[in-house]
Short mmCIF file of C-alpha atoms in Angstrom, two decimals:
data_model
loop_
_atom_site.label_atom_id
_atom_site.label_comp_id
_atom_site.label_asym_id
_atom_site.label_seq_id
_atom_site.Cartn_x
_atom_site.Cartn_y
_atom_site.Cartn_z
CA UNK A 1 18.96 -40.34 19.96
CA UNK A 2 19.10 -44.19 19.77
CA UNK A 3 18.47 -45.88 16.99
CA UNK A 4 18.45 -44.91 13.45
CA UNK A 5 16.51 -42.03 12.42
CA UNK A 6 14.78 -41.91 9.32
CA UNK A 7 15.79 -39.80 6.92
CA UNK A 8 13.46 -37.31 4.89
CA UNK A 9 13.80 -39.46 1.45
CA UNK A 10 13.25 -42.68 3.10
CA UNK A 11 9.72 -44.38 2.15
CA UNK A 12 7.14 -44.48 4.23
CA UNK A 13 5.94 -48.07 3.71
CA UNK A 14 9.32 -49.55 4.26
CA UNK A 15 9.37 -47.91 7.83
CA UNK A 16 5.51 -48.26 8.94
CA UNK A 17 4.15 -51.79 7.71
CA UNK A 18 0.64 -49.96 8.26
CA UNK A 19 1.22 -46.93 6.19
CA UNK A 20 -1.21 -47.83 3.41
CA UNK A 21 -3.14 -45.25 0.77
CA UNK A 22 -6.26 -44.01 3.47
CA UNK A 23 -4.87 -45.50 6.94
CA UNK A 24 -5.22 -43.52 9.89
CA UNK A 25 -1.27 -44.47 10.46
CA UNK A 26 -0.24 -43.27 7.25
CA UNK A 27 2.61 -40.52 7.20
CA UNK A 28 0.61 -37.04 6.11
CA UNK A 29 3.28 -36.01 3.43
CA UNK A 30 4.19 -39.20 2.00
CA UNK A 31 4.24 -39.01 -1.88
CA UNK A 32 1.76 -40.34 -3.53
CA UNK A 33 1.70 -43.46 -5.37
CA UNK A 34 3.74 -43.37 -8.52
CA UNK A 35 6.21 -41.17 -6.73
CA UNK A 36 8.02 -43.46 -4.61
CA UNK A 37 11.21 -42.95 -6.15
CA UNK A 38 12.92 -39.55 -6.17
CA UNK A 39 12.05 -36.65 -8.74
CA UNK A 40 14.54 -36.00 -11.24
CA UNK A 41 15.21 -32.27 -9.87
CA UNK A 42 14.83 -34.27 -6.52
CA UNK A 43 18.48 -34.53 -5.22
CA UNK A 44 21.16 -32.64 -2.80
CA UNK A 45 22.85 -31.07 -6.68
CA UNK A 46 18.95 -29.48 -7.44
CA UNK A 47 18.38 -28.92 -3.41
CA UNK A 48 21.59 -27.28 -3.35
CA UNK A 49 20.81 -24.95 -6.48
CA UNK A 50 17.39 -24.41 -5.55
CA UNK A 51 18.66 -22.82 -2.33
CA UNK A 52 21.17 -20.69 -4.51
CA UNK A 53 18.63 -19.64 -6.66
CA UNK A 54 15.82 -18.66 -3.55
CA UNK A 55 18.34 -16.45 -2.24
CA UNK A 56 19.26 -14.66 -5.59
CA UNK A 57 15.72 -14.33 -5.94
CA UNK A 58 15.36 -12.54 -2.60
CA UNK A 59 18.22 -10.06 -3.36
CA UNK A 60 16.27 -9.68 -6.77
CA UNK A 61 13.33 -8.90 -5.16
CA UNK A 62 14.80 -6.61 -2.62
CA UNK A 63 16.56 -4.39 -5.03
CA UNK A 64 13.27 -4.56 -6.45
CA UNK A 65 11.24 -3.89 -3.11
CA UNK A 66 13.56 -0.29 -2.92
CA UNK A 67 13.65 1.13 -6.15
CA UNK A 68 9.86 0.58 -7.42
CA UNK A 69 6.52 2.16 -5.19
CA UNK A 70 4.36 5.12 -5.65
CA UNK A 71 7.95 7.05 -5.75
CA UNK A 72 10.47 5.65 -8.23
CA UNK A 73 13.80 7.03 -8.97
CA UNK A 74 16.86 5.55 -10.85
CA UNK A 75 19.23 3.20 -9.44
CA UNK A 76 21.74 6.06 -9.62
CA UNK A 77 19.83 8.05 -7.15
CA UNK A 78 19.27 4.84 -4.81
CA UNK A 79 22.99 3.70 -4.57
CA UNK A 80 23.45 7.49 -4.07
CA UNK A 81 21.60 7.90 -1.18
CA UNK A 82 23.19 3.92 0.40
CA UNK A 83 26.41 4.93 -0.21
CA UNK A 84 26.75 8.85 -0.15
CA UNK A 85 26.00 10.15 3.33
CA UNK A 86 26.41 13.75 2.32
CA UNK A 87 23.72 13.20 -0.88
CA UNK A 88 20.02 14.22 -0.40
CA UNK A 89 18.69 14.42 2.99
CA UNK A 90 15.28 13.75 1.71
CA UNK A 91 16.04 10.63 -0.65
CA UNK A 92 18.10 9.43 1.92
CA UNK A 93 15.72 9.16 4.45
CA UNK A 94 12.70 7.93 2.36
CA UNK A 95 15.74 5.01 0.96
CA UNK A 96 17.56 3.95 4.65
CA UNK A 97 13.93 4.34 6.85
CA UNK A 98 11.04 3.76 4.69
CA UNK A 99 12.02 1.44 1.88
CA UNK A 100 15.13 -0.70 3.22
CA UNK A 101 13.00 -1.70 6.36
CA UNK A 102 10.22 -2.56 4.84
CA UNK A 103 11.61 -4.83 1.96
CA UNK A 104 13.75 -6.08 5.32
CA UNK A 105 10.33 -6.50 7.07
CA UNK A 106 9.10 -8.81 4.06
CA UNK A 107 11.64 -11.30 4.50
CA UNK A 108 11.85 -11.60 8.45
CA UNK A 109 8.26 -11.77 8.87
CA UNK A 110 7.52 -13.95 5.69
CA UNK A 111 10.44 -16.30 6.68
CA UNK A 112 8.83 -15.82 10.41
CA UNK A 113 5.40 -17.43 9.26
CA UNK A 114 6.90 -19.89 6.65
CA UNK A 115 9.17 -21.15 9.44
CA UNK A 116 6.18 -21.76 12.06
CA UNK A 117 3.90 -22.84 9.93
CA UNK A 118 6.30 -26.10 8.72
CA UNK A 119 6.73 -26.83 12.16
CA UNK A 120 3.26 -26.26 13.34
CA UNK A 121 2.45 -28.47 10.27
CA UNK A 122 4.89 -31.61 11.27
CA UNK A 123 4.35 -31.47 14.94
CA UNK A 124 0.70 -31.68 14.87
CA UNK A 125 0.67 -33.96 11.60
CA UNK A 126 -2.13 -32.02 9.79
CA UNK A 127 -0.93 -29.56 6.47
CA UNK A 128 -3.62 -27.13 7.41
CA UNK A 129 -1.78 -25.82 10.44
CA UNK A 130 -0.04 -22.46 10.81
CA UNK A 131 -0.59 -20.15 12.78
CA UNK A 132 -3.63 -18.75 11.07
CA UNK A 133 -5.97 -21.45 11.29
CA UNK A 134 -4.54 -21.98 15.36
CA UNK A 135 -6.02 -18.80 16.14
CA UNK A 136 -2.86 -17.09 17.01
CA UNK A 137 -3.22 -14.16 14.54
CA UNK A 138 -7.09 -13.41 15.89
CA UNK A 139 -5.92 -13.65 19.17
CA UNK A 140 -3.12 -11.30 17.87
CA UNK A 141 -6.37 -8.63 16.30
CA UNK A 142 -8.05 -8.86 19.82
CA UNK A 143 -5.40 -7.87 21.78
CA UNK A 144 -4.97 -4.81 19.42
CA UNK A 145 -8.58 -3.61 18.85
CA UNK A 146 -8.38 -3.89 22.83
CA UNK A 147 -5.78 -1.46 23.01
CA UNK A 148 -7.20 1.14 20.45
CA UNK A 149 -10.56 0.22 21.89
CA UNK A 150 -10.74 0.17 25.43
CA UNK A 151 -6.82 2.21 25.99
CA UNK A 152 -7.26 4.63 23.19
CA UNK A 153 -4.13 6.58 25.15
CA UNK A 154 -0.26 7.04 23.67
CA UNK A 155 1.78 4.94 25.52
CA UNK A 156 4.23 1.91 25.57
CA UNK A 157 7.30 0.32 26.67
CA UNK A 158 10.69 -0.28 25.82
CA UNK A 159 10.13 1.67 22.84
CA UNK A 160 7.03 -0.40 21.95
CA UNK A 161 3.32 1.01 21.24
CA UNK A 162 0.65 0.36 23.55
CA UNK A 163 -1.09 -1.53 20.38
CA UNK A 164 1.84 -3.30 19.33
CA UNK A 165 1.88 -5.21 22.88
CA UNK A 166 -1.78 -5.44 22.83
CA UNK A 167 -1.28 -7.51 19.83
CA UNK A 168 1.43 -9.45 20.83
CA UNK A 169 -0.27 -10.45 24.44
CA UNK A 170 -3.73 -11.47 22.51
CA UNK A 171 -1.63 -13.62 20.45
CA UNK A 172 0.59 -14.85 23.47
CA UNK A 173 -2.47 -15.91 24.91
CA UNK A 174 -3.74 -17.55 22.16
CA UNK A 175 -0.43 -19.42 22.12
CA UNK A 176 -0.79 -20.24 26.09
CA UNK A 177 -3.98 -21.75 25.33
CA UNK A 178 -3.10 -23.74 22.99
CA UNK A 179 -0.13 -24.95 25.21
CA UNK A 180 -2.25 -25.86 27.98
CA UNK A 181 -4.61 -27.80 25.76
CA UNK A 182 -1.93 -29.91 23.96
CA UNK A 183 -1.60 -31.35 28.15
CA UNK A 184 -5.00 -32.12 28.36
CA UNK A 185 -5.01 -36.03 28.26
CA UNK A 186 -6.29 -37.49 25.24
CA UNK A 187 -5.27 -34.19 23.55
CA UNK A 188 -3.86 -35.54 19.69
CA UNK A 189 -2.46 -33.16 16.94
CA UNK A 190 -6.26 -33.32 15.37
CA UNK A 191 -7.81 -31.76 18.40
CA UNK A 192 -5.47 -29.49 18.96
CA UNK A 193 -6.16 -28.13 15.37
CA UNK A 194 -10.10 -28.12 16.10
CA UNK A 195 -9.09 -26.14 19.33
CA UNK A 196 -7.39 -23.22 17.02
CA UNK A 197 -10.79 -23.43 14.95
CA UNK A 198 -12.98 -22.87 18.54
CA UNK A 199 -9.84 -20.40 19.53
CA UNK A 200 -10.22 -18.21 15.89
CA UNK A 201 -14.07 -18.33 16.57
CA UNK A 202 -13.90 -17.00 20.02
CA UNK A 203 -11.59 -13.86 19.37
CA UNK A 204 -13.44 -13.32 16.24
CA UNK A 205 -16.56 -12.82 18.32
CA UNK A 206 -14.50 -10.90 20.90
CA UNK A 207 -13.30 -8.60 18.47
CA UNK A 208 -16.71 -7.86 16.96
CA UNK A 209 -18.43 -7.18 20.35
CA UNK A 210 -15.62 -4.33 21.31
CA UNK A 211 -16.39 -2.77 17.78
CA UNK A 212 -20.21 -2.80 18.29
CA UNK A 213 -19.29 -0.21 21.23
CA UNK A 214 -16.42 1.46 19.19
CA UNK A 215 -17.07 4.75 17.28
CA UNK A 216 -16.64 5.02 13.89
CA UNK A 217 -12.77 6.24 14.12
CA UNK A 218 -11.88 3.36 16.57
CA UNK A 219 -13.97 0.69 14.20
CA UNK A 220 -11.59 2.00 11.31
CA UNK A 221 -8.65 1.85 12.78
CA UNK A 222 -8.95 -1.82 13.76
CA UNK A 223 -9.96 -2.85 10.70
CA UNK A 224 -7.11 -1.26 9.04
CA UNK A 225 -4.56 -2.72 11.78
CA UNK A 226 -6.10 -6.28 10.45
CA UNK A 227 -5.12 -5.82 6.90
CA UNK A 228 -1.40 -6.43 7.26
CA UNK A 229 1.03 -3.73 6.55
CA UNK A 230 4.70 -4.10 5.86
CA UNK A 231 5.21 -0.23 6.32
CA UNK A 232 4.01 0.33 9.92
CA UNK A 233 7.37 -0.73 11.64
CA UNK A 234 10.68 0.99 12.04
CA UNK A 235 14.43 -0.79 11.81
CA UNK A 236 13.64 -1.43 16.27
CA UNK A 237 10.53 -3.68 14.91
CA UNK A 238 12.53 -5.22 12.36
CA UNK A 239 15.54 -6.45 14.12
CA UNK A 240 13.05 -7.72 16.80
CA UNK A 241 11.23 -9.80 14.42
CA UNK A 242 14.50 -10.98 12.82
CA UNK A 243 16.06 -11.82 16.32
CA UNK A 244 13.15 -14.03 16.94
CA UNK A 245 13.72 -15.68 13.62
CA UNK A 246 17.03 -16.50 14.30
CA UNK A 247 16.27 -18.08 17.60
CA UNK A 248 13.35 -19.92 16.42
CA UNK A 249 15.71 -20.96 13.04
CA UNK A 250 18.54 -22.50 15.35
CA UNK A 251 15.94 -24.27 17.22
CA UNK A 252 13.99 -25.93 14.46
CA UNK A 253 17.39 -26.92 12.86
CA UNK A 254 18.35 -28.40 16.01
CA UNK A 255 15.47 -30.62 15.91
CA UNK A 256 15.32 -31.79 11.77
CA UNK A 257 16.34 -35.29 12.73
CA UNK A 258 13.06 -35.33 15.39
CA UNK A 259 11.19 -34.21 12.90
CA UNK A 260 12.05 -36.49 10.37
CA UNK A 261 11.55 -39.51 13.24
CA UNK A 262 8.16 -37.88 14.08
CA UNK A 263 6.73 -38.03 10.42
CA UNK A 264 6.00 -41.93 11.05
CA UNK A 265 3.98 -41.29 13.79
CA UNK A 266 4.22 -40.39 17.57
CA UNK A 267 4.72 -44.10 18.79
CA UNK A 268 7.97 -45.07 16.14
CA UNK A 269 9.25 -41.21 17.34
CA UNK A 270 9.11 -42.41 20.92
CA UNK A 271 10.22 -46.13 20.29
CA UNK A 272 13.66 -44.17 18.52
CA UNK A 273 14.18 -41.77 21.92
CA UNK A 274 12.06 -38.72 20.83
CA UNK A 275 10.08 -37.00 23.51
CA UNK A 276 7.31 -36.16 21.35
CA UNK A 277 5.56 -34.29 24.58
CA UNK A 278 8.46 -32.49 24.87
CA UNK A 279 8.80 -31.70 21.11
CA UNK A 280 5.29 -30.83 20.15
CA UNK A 281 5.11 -28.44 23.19
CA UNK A 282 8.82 -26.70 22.70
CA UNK A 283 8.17 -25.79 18.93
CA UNK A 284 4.18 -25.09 19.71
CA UNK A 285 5.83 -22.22 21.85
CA UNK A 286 8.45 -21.65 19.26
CA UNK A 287 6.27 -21.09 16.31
CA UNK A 288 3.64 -19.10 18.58
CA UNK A 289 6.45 -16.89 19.68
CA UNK A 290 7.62 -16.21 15.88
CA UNK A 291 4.11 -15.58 14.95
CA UNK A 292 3.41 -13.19 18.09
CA UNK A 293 5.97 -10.93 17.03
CA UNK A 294 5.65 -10.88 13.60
CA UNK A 295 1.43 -10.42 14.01
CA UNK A 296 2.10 -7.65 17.01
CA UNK A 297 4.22 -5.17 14.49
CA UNK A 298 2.61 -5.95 11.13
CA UNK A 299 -0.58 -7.38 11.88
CA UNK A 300 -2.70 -10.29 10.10
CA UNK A 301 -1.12 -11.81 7.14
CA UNK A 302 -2.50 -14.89 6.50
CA UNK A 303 -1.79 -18.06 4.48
CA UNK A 304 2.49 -17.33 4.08
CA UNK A 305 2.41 -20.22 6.74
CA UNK A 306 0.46 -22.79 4.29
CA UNK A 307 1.37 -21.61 1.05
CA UNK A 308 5.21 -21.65 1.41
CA UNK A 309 5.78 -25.30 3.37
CA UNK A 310 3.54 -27.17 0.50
CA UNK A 311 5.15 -25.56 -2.34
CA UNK A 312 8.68 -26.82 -1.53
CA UNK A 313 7.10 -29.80 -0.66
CA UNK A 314 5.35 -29.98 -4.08
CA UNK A 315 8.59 -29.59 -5.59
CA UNK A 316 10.66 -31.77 -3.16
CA UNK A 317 8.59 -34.46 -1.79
CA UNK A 318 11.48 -36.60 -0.06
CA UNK A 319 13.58 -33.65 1.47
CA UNK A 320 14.14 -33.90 5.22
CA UNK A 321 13.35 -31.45 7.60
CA UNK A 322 16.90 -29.80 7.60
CA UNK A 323 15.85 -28.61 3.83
CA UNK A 324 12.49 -28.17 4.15
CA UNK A 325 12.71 -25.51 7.21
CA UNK A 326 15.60 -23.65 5.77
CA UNK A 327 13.57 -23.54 2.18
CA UNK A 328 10.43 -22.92 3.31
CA UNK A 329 11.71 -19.65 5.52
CA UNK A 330 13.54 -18.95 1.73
CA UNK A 331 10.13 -19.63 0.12
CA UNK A 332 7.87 -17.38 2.43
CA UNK A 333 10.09 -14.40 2.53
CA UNK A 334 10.40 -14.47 -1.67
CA UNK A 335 6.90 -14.83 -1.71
CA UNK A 336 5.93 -12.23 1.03
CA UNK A 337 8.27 -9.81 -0.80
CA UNK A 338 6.82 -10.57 -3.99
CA UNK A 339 2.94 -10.04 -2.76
CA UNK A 340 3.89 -6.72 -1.57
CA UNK A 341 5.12 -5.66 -4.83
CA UNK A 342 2.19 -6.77 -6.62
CA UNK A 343 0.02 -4.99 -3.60
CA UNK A 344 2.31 -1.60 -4.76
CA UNK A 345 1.58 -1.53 -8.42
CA UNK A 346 -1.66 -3.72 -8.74
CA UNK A 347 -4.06 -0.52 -8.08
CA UNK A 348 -1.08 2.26 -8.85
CA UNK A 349 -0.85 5.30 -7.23
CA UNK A 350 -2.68 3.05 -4.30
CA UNK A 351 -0.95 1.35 -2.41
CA UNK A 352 -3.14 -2.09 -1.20
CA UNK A 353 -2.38 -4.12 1.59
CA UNK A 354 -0.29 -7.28 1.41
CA UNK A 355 -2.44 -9.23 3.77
CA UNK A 356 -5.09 -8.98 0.81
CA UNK A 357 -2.94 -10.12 -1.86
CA UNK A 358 -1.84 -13.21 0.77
CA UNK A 359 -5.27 -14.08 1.72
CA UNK A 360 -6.22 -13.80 -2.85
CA UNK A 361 -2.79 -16.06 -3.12
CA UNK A 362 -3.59 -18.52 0.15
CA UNK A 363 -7.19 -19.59 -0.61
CA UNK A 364 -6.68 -21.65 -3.72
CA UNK A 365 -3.73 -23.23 -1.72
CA UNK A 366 -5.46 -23.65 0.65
CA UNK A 367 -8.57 -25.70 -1.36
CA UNK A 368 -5.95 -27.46 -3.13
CA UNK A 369 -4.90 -29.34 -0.06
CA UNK A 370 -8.21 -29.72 0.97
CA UNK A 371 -9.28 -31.53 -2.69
CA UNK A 372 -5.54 -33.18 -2.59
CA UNK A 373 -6.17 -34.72 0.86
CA UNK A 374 -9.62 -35.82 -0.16
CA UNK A 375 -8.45 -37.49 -3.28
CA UNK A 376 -5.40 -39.53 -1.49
CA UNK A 377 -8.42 -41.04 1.19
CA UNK A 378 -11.06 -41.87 -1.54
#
């Protein structure tokens, strides 16, 4: 790319002579005043470390995520049935394909959301996007009451359950939609963020008018599907949720320096080589795809995409994007684990759903950036 990119801990006023406290031009995550000099635990040592320490914390957590539930047994009997195939069957099997998958499931599909939401967020400059509020995880509950709805037969393909592709062609389309929108001339980040609002709205109604005609047994099925489960999928769900993680990981990676350029605004991107077109429409497809698959097997979880980006942010206000993807993916899968252990033992023996204890944890967030952004314009 020609030029010099600007890095993540650059200021924003130095490279925008426009980027003033309420301008329309104004990078979205700048710091705010009094903060334009780096945070003490703001540096590649505490970066560094606070990477370390994420990924201890997800081990934690895991180890956590097998032993404890509405079944708990002592670590003796849990490295006993990892490590000694000829221990008990039943532990064994309730260990390797009921617990291990779905504290495996927590981190691919929190990292999955985390992941697109920061890129959703820094391609359409607006920190209220993710893939929730783009309509991709409505279109995702559409395509699945359709299948329970209006297919009610067993089926599938490639190993796959006529509801889990359901899902993941409602939220495909949603994605599609989107995609042809952002090429609509005129088209800016903003609108494209009102279009997910029209887009939620829309599948919303669509998935209320195939439940009006449902019978009771269809109407509680899709409701249930829309709470968010981490133990609905197998180790085949899994690894097809992580392979799209790693795919959309290298890709986002790839592109940290474009996103860094793009934070200024769409016209310095351009004037330093990036074709923000290009860009905005390869990760839009990116982060729709990682959402897609992650919605299709587990269904709605909401907020992971909002909540994880702005709290390394809040911590690390100058990182670039090559931090701030790899963190956040860090972030959402510690915090998706750790909302599914609170949704095991919050109402115990119950077990409640962890797209509950996301959408409890995400609306706060959530108002928080709406006050914060209202405070920085006034």
């Amino acid at each position: 790319m020609p030029g010099k990119e600007p890095s993540g801990g650059q200021n924003g006023a130095a490279l925008h002579p426009h980027a003033h406290r309420g301008s329309p031009h104004a990078p979205l995550f700048a710091a705010e005043k009094g903060h334009c000099c780096s945070l003490p635990w703001d540096g590649p040592r505490a970066r560094a470390f606070s990477m370390a320490a994420l990924l201890a914390v997800a081990v934690l957590l895991g180890l956590a995520g097998i032993k404890l539930g509405a079944v708990s047994r002592s670590w003796a009997d849990i490295c006993a049935a990892l490590f000694n195939a000829s221990g008990d069957e039943s532990l064994r099997y309730f260990v390797l394909h009921l617990r291990l998958p779905k504290v495996c499931a927590a981190l691919t599909v929190g990292a999955s959301l985390a992941l697109a939401g920061t890129m959703l967020q820094n391609v359409l400059n607006n920190p209220l996007a993710s893939s929730f509020t783009l309509g991709l995880s409505q279109g995702a509950a559409f395509g699945a009451s359709f299948s329970m709805i209006i297919l009610p037969v067993a089926g599938g393909l490639a190993g796959l359950s006529t509801v889990a592709m359901g899902a993941l062609a409602g939220s495909l389309s949603a994605a599609l939609l989107i995609l042809a929108f952002s090429m609509v001339r005129g088209m800016g980040p903003q609108g494209l963020i009102l279009a997910g609002v029209a887009l939620s709205t829309l599948f919303g109604a669509a998935t209320m008018s195939l439940q009006f005609f449902a019978t009771d047994s269809q109407v509680a099925a899709t409701v249930f599907w829309s709470f968010g489960d981490l133990g609905r999928g197998s180790w085949r769900e899994v690894a097809l949720v992580a392979l799209v993680l790693l795919a959309g990981l290298v890709f986002s990676l790839r592109q940290n320096l474009d996103y860094d350029t793009l934070r200024w605004g769409d016209a310095q991107a351009a004037a330093l080589g990036v074709s923000v077109l290009r860009l905005r429409c390869a990760t839009l497809f990116m982060a729709s795809l990682m959402t897609a698959f992650a919605t299709a097997f587990y269904g709605v979880i909401g907020f992971v995409g909002l909540v994880a980006p702005h709290m390394v942010r809040l911590l690390f206000p100058h990182a670039g994007h090559f931090f701030l993807l790899g963190c956040s993916a860090l972030f959402g899968a510690c915090f998706l684990l750790t909302a599914d252990l609170v949704a095991q033992t919050v109402i115990y023996p119950a077990l409640l759903p962890v797209g509950i204890v996301c959408a409890f944890t995400g609306v706060p967030v959530f108002l928080y950036i709406l006050f914060r952004g209202a405070r920085a314009h006034a």
